[in-house]
Short mmCIF file of C-alpha atoms in Angstrom, two decimals:
data_model
loop_
_atom_site.label_atom_id
_atom_site.label_comp_id
_atom_site.label_asym_id
_atom_site.label_seq_id
_atom_site.Cartn_x
_atom_site.Cartn_y
_atom_site.Cartn_z
CA MET L 1 -2.81 -14.00 -1.65
CA ARG L 2 0.31 -16.01 -0.72
CA LEU L 3 0.75 -14.05 2.50
CA LEU L 4 -2.93 -14.42 3.33
CA LYS L 5 -2.73 -18.19 2.92
CA ALA L 6 0.37 -18.21 5.11
CA GLU L 7 -1.51 -16.38 7.85
CA PHE L 8 -4.28 -18.96 7.87
CA TYR L 9 -1.69 -21.74 7.90
CA LYS L 10 0.14 -20.24 10.89
CA MET L 11 -3.05 -20.14 12.92
CA ARG L 12 -3.54 -23.90 12.71
CA ARG L 13 -3.31 -25.74 16.04
CA THR L 14 -3.90 -22.52 17.98
CA PHE L 15 -6.93 -21.30 19.90
CA LEU L 16 -7.69 -18.77 17.17
CA TYR L 17 -9.87 -21.03 15.04
CA PRO L 18 -11.80 -22.61 17.96
CA ILE L 19 -12.53 -19.24 19.59
CA HIS L 20 -14.22 -18.03 16.40
CA VAL L 21 -16.59 -20.99 16.67
CA ALA L 22 -17.03 -21.30 20.43
CA VAL L 23 -17.80 -17.65 21.23
CA PRO L 24 -20.59 -17.19 18.62
CA PHE L 25 -22.13 -20.54 19.60
CA ALA L 26 -21.99 -19.75 23.33
CA ALA L 27 -23.45 -16.28 22.80
CA GLY L 28 -26.29 -17.65 20.71
CA VAL L 29 -27.13 -20.38 23.22
CA LEU L 30 -27.01 -17.95 26.14
CA PHE L 31 -29.38 -15.43 24.59
CA LEU L 32 -31.73 -18.03 23.13
CA ALA L 33 -32.07 -19.52 26.59
CA TRP L 34 -32.95 -16.08 27.98
CA THR L 35 -36.42 -15.38 26.65
CA ARG L 36 -37.89 -12.96 29.16
CA ILE L 37 -38.49 -10.03 26.78
CA SER L 38 -39.85 -9.40 23.29
CA ALA L 39 -38.02 -10.83 20.28
CA GLN L 40 -37.05 -7.40 18.94
CA LEU L 41 -35.70 -6.13 22.24
CA GLN L 42 -33.89 -9.39 22.93
CA PHE L 43 -32.13 -9.36 19.56
CA SER L 44 -31.19 -5.71 20.10
CA VAL L 45 -29.62 -6.64 23.44
CA PHE L 46 -27.82 -9.58 21.78
CA VAL L 47 -26.33 -7.31 19.11
CA GLN L 48 -25.33 -4.71 21.69
CA ALA L 49 -23.63 -7.35 23.84
CA VAL L 50 -21.63 -8.66 20.87
CA GLY L 51 -20.64 -5.13 19.84
CA VAL L 52 -19.61 -4.13 23.35
CA ALA L 53 -17.51 -7.30 23.74
CA PHE L 54 -15.77 -6.79 20.38
CA PRO L 55 -12.83 -4.72 21.73
CA VAL L 56 -11.83 -7.37 24.29
CA LEU L 57 -12.28 -10.19 21.79
CA ALA L 58 -10.21 -8.27 19.22
CA SER L 59 -7.47 -7.73 21.80
CA VAL L 60 -7.29 -11.40 22.77
CA ILE L 61 -7.35 -12.60 19.17
CA CYS L 62 -4.76 -10.08 17.98
CA ALA L 63 -2.52 -10.93 20.93
CA GLY L 64 -2.70 -14.63 20.06
CA ASN L 65 -1.89 -13.89 16.44
CA VAL L 66 1.03 -11.59 17.22
CA ASP L 67 2.42 -14.16 19.68
CA LEU L 68 2.95 -16.46 16.70
CA GLU L 69 5.32 -13.87 15.27
CA LEU L 70 7.05 -13.05 18.56
CA SER L 71 8.07 -16.69 18.97
CA GLY L 72 10.27 -16.16 15.90
CA HIS L 73 11.33 -12.65 16.99
CA LEU L 74 9.26 -11.19 14.13
CA GLN L 75 11.87 -12.23 11.58
CA GLY L 76 9.50 -14.00 9.20
CA PHE L 77 6.95 -11.24 9.60
CA LEU L 78 9.27 -8.30 8.90
CA MET L 79 11.62 -9.89 6.38
CA THR L 80 9.07 -10.59 3.69
CA THR L 81 9.75 -9.94 0.02
CA GLY L 82 7.97 -7.02 -1.56
CA LYS L 83 6.32 -4.22 0.36
CA ARG L 84 6.49 -4.61 4.11
CA GLU L 85 2.96 -3.28 4.54
CA SER L 86 1.60 -6.35 2.75
CA SER L 87 2.50 -8.49 5.79
CA LEU L 88 0.39 -6.36 8.10
CA LEU L 89 -2.41 -6.18 5.54
CA ALA L 90 -2.47 -9.98 5.22
CA LYS L 91 -2.55 -10.42 8.99
CA TRP L 92 -5.34 -7.86 9.35
CA MET L 93 -7.40 -9.33 6.51
CA SER L 94 -7.04 -12.91 7.79
CA LEU L 95 -8.40 -11.89 11.19
CA GLU L 96 -11.19 -9.85 9.63
CA ILE L 97 -12.24 -12.80 7.47
CA LEU L 98 -12.44 -14.97 10.58
CA ALA L 99 -14.33 -12.20 12.38
CA PHE L 100 -16.81 -11.94 9.50
CA PHE L 101 -17.64 -15.63 9.59
CA ALA L 102 -17.83 -15.59 13.40
CA VAL L 103 -20.21 -12.61 13.51
CA MET L 104 -22.39 -13.86 10.69
CA GLY L 105 -22.38 -17.33 12.24
CA ALA L 106 -23.55 -15.83 15.54
CA VAL L 107 -26.47 -13.88 14.05
CA ILE L 108 -27.47 -16.74 11.72
CA PHE L 109 -27.39 -19.22 14.61
CA TYR L 110 -29.40 -16.84 16.75
CA GLY L 111 -31.87 -16.10 13.94
CA ALA L 112 -32.34 -19.77 13.12
CA GLY L 113 -32.79 -20.63 16.79
CA ASN L 114 -35.24 -17.79 17.20
CA ARG L 115 -37.38 -19.23 14.41
CA LEU L 116 -36.93 -22.99 14.77
CA ILE L 117 -36.67 -23.32 18.55
CA LEU L 118 -38.68 -20.38 19.84
CA GLY L 119 -41.03 -20.30 16.85
CA ASP L 120 -40.78 -16.53 16.53
CA MET L 121 -41.23 -15.18 13.00
CA GLU L 122 -41.49 -11.51 14.00
CA ILE L 123 -38.07 -10.46 12.70
CA PRO L 124 -37.26 -10.92 8.97
CA PHE L 125 -34.12 -13.00 8.49
CA SER L 126 -32.58 -10.23 6.39
CA VAL L 127 -32.53 -8.05 9.51
CA PHE L 128 -30.34 -10.62 11.29
CA LEU L 129 -27.92 -10.66 8.37
CA LYS L 130 -27.73 -6.87 7.98
CA ALA L 131 -27.19 -6.40 11.71
CA GLY L 132 -24.29 -8.85 11.47
CA VAL L 133 -22.75 -6.86 8.61
CA PHE L 134 -22.97 -3.64 10.66
CA LEU L 135 -21.30 -5.37 13.61
CA TRP L 136 -18.48 -6.61 11.41
CA LEU L 137 -17.91 -3.33 9.58
CA GLY L 138 -17.40 -1.60 12.93
CA SER L 139 -14.60 -4.03 13.75
CA LEU L 140 -12.41 -3.11 10.76
CA PRO L 141 -10.33 -0.37 12.45
CA LEU L 142 -10.59 -2.13 15.82
CA TYR L 143 -8.57 -5.19 14.78
CA LEU L 144 -5.89 -3.09 13.12
CA GLU L 145 -5.66 -0.91 16.21
CA HIS L 146 -5.07 -3.92 18.46
CA LEU L 147 -2.53 -5.39 16.07
CA PHE L 148 -0.69 -2.08 16.43
CA LEU L 149 -0.93 -2.15 20.24
CA ASN L 150 0.34 -5.72 20.42
CA LEU L 151 3.18 -5.12 17.99
CA CYS L 152 4.25 -1.78 19.43
CA PHE L 153 3.68 -2.40 23.14
CA SER L 154 2.36 -5.65 24.65
CA LYS L 155 -0.71 -7.79 25.09
CA ALA L 156 -1.19 -6.27 28.55
CA VAL L 157 -1.44 -2.77 27.06
CA SER L 158 -3.82 -3.99 24.37
CA LEU L 159 -6.05 -5.72 26.90
CA SER L 160 -6.09 -2.69 29.19
CA VAL L 161 -7.10 -0.45 26.30
CA SER L 162 -9.77 -2.93 25.22
CA ILE L 163 -11.37 -2.90 28.67
CA GLY L 164 -11.58 0.89 28.50
CA GLN L 165 -13.06 0.61 25.01
CA LEU L 166 -15.63 -1.90 26.27
CA LEU L 167 -16.77 0.51 28.97
CA ILE L 168 -16.95 3.43 26.53
CA SER L 169 -18.82 1.32 24.01
CA ALA L 170 -21.39 0.34 26.64
CA LEU L 171 -21.72 3.93 27.83
CA PHE L 172 -22.23 5.21 24.29
CA LEU L 173 -25.24 2.93 23.85
CA THR L 174 -27.10 5.40 26.05
CA GLY L 175 -28.09 8.93 25.17
CA LEU L 176 -24.57 10.00 26.18
CA GLY L 177 -23.31 8.59 22.91
CA GLN L 178 -25.44 10.87 20.78
CA GLY L 179 -23.21 13.16 18.71
CA LYS L 180 -20.04 11.47 20.03
CA TRP L 181 -20.12 7.81 18.98
CA GLN L 182 -19.00 8.46 15.41
CA TYR L 183 -15.68 9.86 16.71
CA VAL L 184 -14.89 6.77 18.82
CA PRO L 185 -14.10 3.69 16.65
CA SER L 186 -14.57 1.23 19.51
CA SER L 187 -18.27 2.14 19.65
CA TRP L 188 -18.96 1.71 15.93
CA SER L 189 -19.95 -1.96 16.09
CA SER L 190 -22.35 -1.71 19.00
CA ARG L 191 -23.78 1.74 18.26
CA GLY L 192 -23.95 1.31 14.49
CA ALA L 193 -25.76 -2.03 14.62
CA SER L 194 -28.03 -0.73 17.39
CA LEU L 195 -29.01 2.32 15.34
CA TYR L 196 -29.84 0.08 12.39
CA LEU L 197 -32.10 -2.08 14.57
CA ALA L 198 -33.63 0.99 16.20
CA GLU L 199 -34.61 2.21 12.73
CA LYS L 200 -36.12 -1.16 11.88
CA PHE L 201 -37.90 -1.59 15.21
CA ASN L 202 -38.89 2.08 15.68
CA ARG L 203 -37.01 2.29 18.96
CA ARG L 204 -34.72 5.28 18.38
CA ALA L 205 -35.88 6.93 21.59
CA ALA L 206 -34.22 4.13 23.57
CA LEU L 207 -30.85 5.32 22.25
CA GLY L 208 -31.65 8.99 22.65
CA ALA L 209 -30.92 9.27 18.95
CA ALA L 210 -32.06 11.46 16.16
CA SER L 211 -31.94 10.13 12.63
CA THR L 212 -28.47 9.06 11.54
CA ASP L 213 -27.49 11.04 8.46
CA LEU L 214 -24.82 10.79 5.80
CA ARG L 215 -22.46 13.00 7.83
CA ASP L 216 -22.27 10.42 10.61
CA ILE L 217 -21.40 7.67 8.15
CA SER L 218 -18.92 9.90 6.32
CA THR L 219 -17.25 10.77 9.63
CA CYS L 220 -16.80 7.10 10.49
CA ILE L 221 -15.37 6.30 7.07
CA LEU L 222 -12.99 9.28 7.13
CA LEU L 223 -11.71 8.60 10.64
CA GLY L 224 -11.37 4.90 9.88
CA VAL L 225 -9.31 5.57 6.77
CA ILE L 226 -7.10 8.09 8.60
CA LEU L 227 -6.50 5.65 11.47
CA CYS L 228 -5.61 2.82 9.10
CA VAL L 229 -3.26 5.00 7.03
CA ILE L 230 -1.44 6.19 10.17
CA ILE L 231 -0.93 2.61 11.37
CA PHE L 232 0.36 1.45 7.99
CA ILE L 233 2.77 4.39 7.84
CA TRP L 234 3.99 3.49 11.33
CA PHE L 235 4.46 -0.14 10.28
CA HIS L 236 6.58 0.93 7.30
CA PHE L 237 9.26 2.06 9.80
CA TYR L 238 8.60 -0.65 12.39
CA GLU L 239 11.70 -2.58 13.49
CA GLY L 240 10.25 -4.77 16.21
CA ARG L 241 9.55 -4.47 19.91
CA GLN L 242 12.29 -3.92 22.45
CA ASP L 243 10.73 -6.40 24.84
CA ASN L 244 7.69 -8.65 24.99
CA ASP L 245 5.52 -10.12 27.68
#
C-alpha cells in the first residue's frame, strides 16, 4: 500500500492524471456528436474504437510513468526495501486503477449523454458498465507489457510495438480474428468487449463469430497469467537500462 501511494504521489504535476480525464471526455463528446447510425451500432463502434486505441494509450502512459523513474536513474525504483517485484506491481496497479476509472468514466459519460442528450433509452445502463469492465480487463496484460518495453528498451520501441498492436487489434475485429484473437493480448479489450455487445445486440455475424465458450476465456486467462509471470521473473533480475531516449 505504501508503494502504491508513492506511485500516485509521483504522478502529480504530470500529464498522467489529465490524460485519464481528457481522453475519455473527448472520446465521449466525439461519438455523441456523431449520431448517424443506430444507438446499438454506434456504441459498438465507440467500444471498438476505445479498445483499438488502448495499446497506443498504454504505451504513452507507461512511457510517461517510466520517465519519472529514469530521471533518477531508476535508483528509487530498484532500491526499494522488501521484494523488488513489489515496485513493479505497485506501478502496474496504479496505472490500472487510473485506467479503470478512465474507461468507466468514458462509458458512463457516453451512456449518460446517450440518455440525457440524445434521449435514447434503447440500451440498458448495465450494458454500458459491463462493456467498460470488459474493456478494462483486456488492458491488464497490456499495461504490464508496455512497462516492460519501456524499462527494457525505450519509449520508441514501446510506441512502435503499440502501433502494430493497434493495427492487429483493428484487423481482429473482422472475421479474420475468429479463432485467433484469444492468443493475441492486444486484441482482448476490443474483441472481448465487442463480443459481449454482439451477444447483447444479436450481432455476432458482424464479427464473423461463433459463440464464445469457456475455452476462449480460459485461454486468455492462462496466457495473461503466463505473460505476467514471465515479466515479473525478468524484473527480479533487472538492473536498469544501458541507455535511454
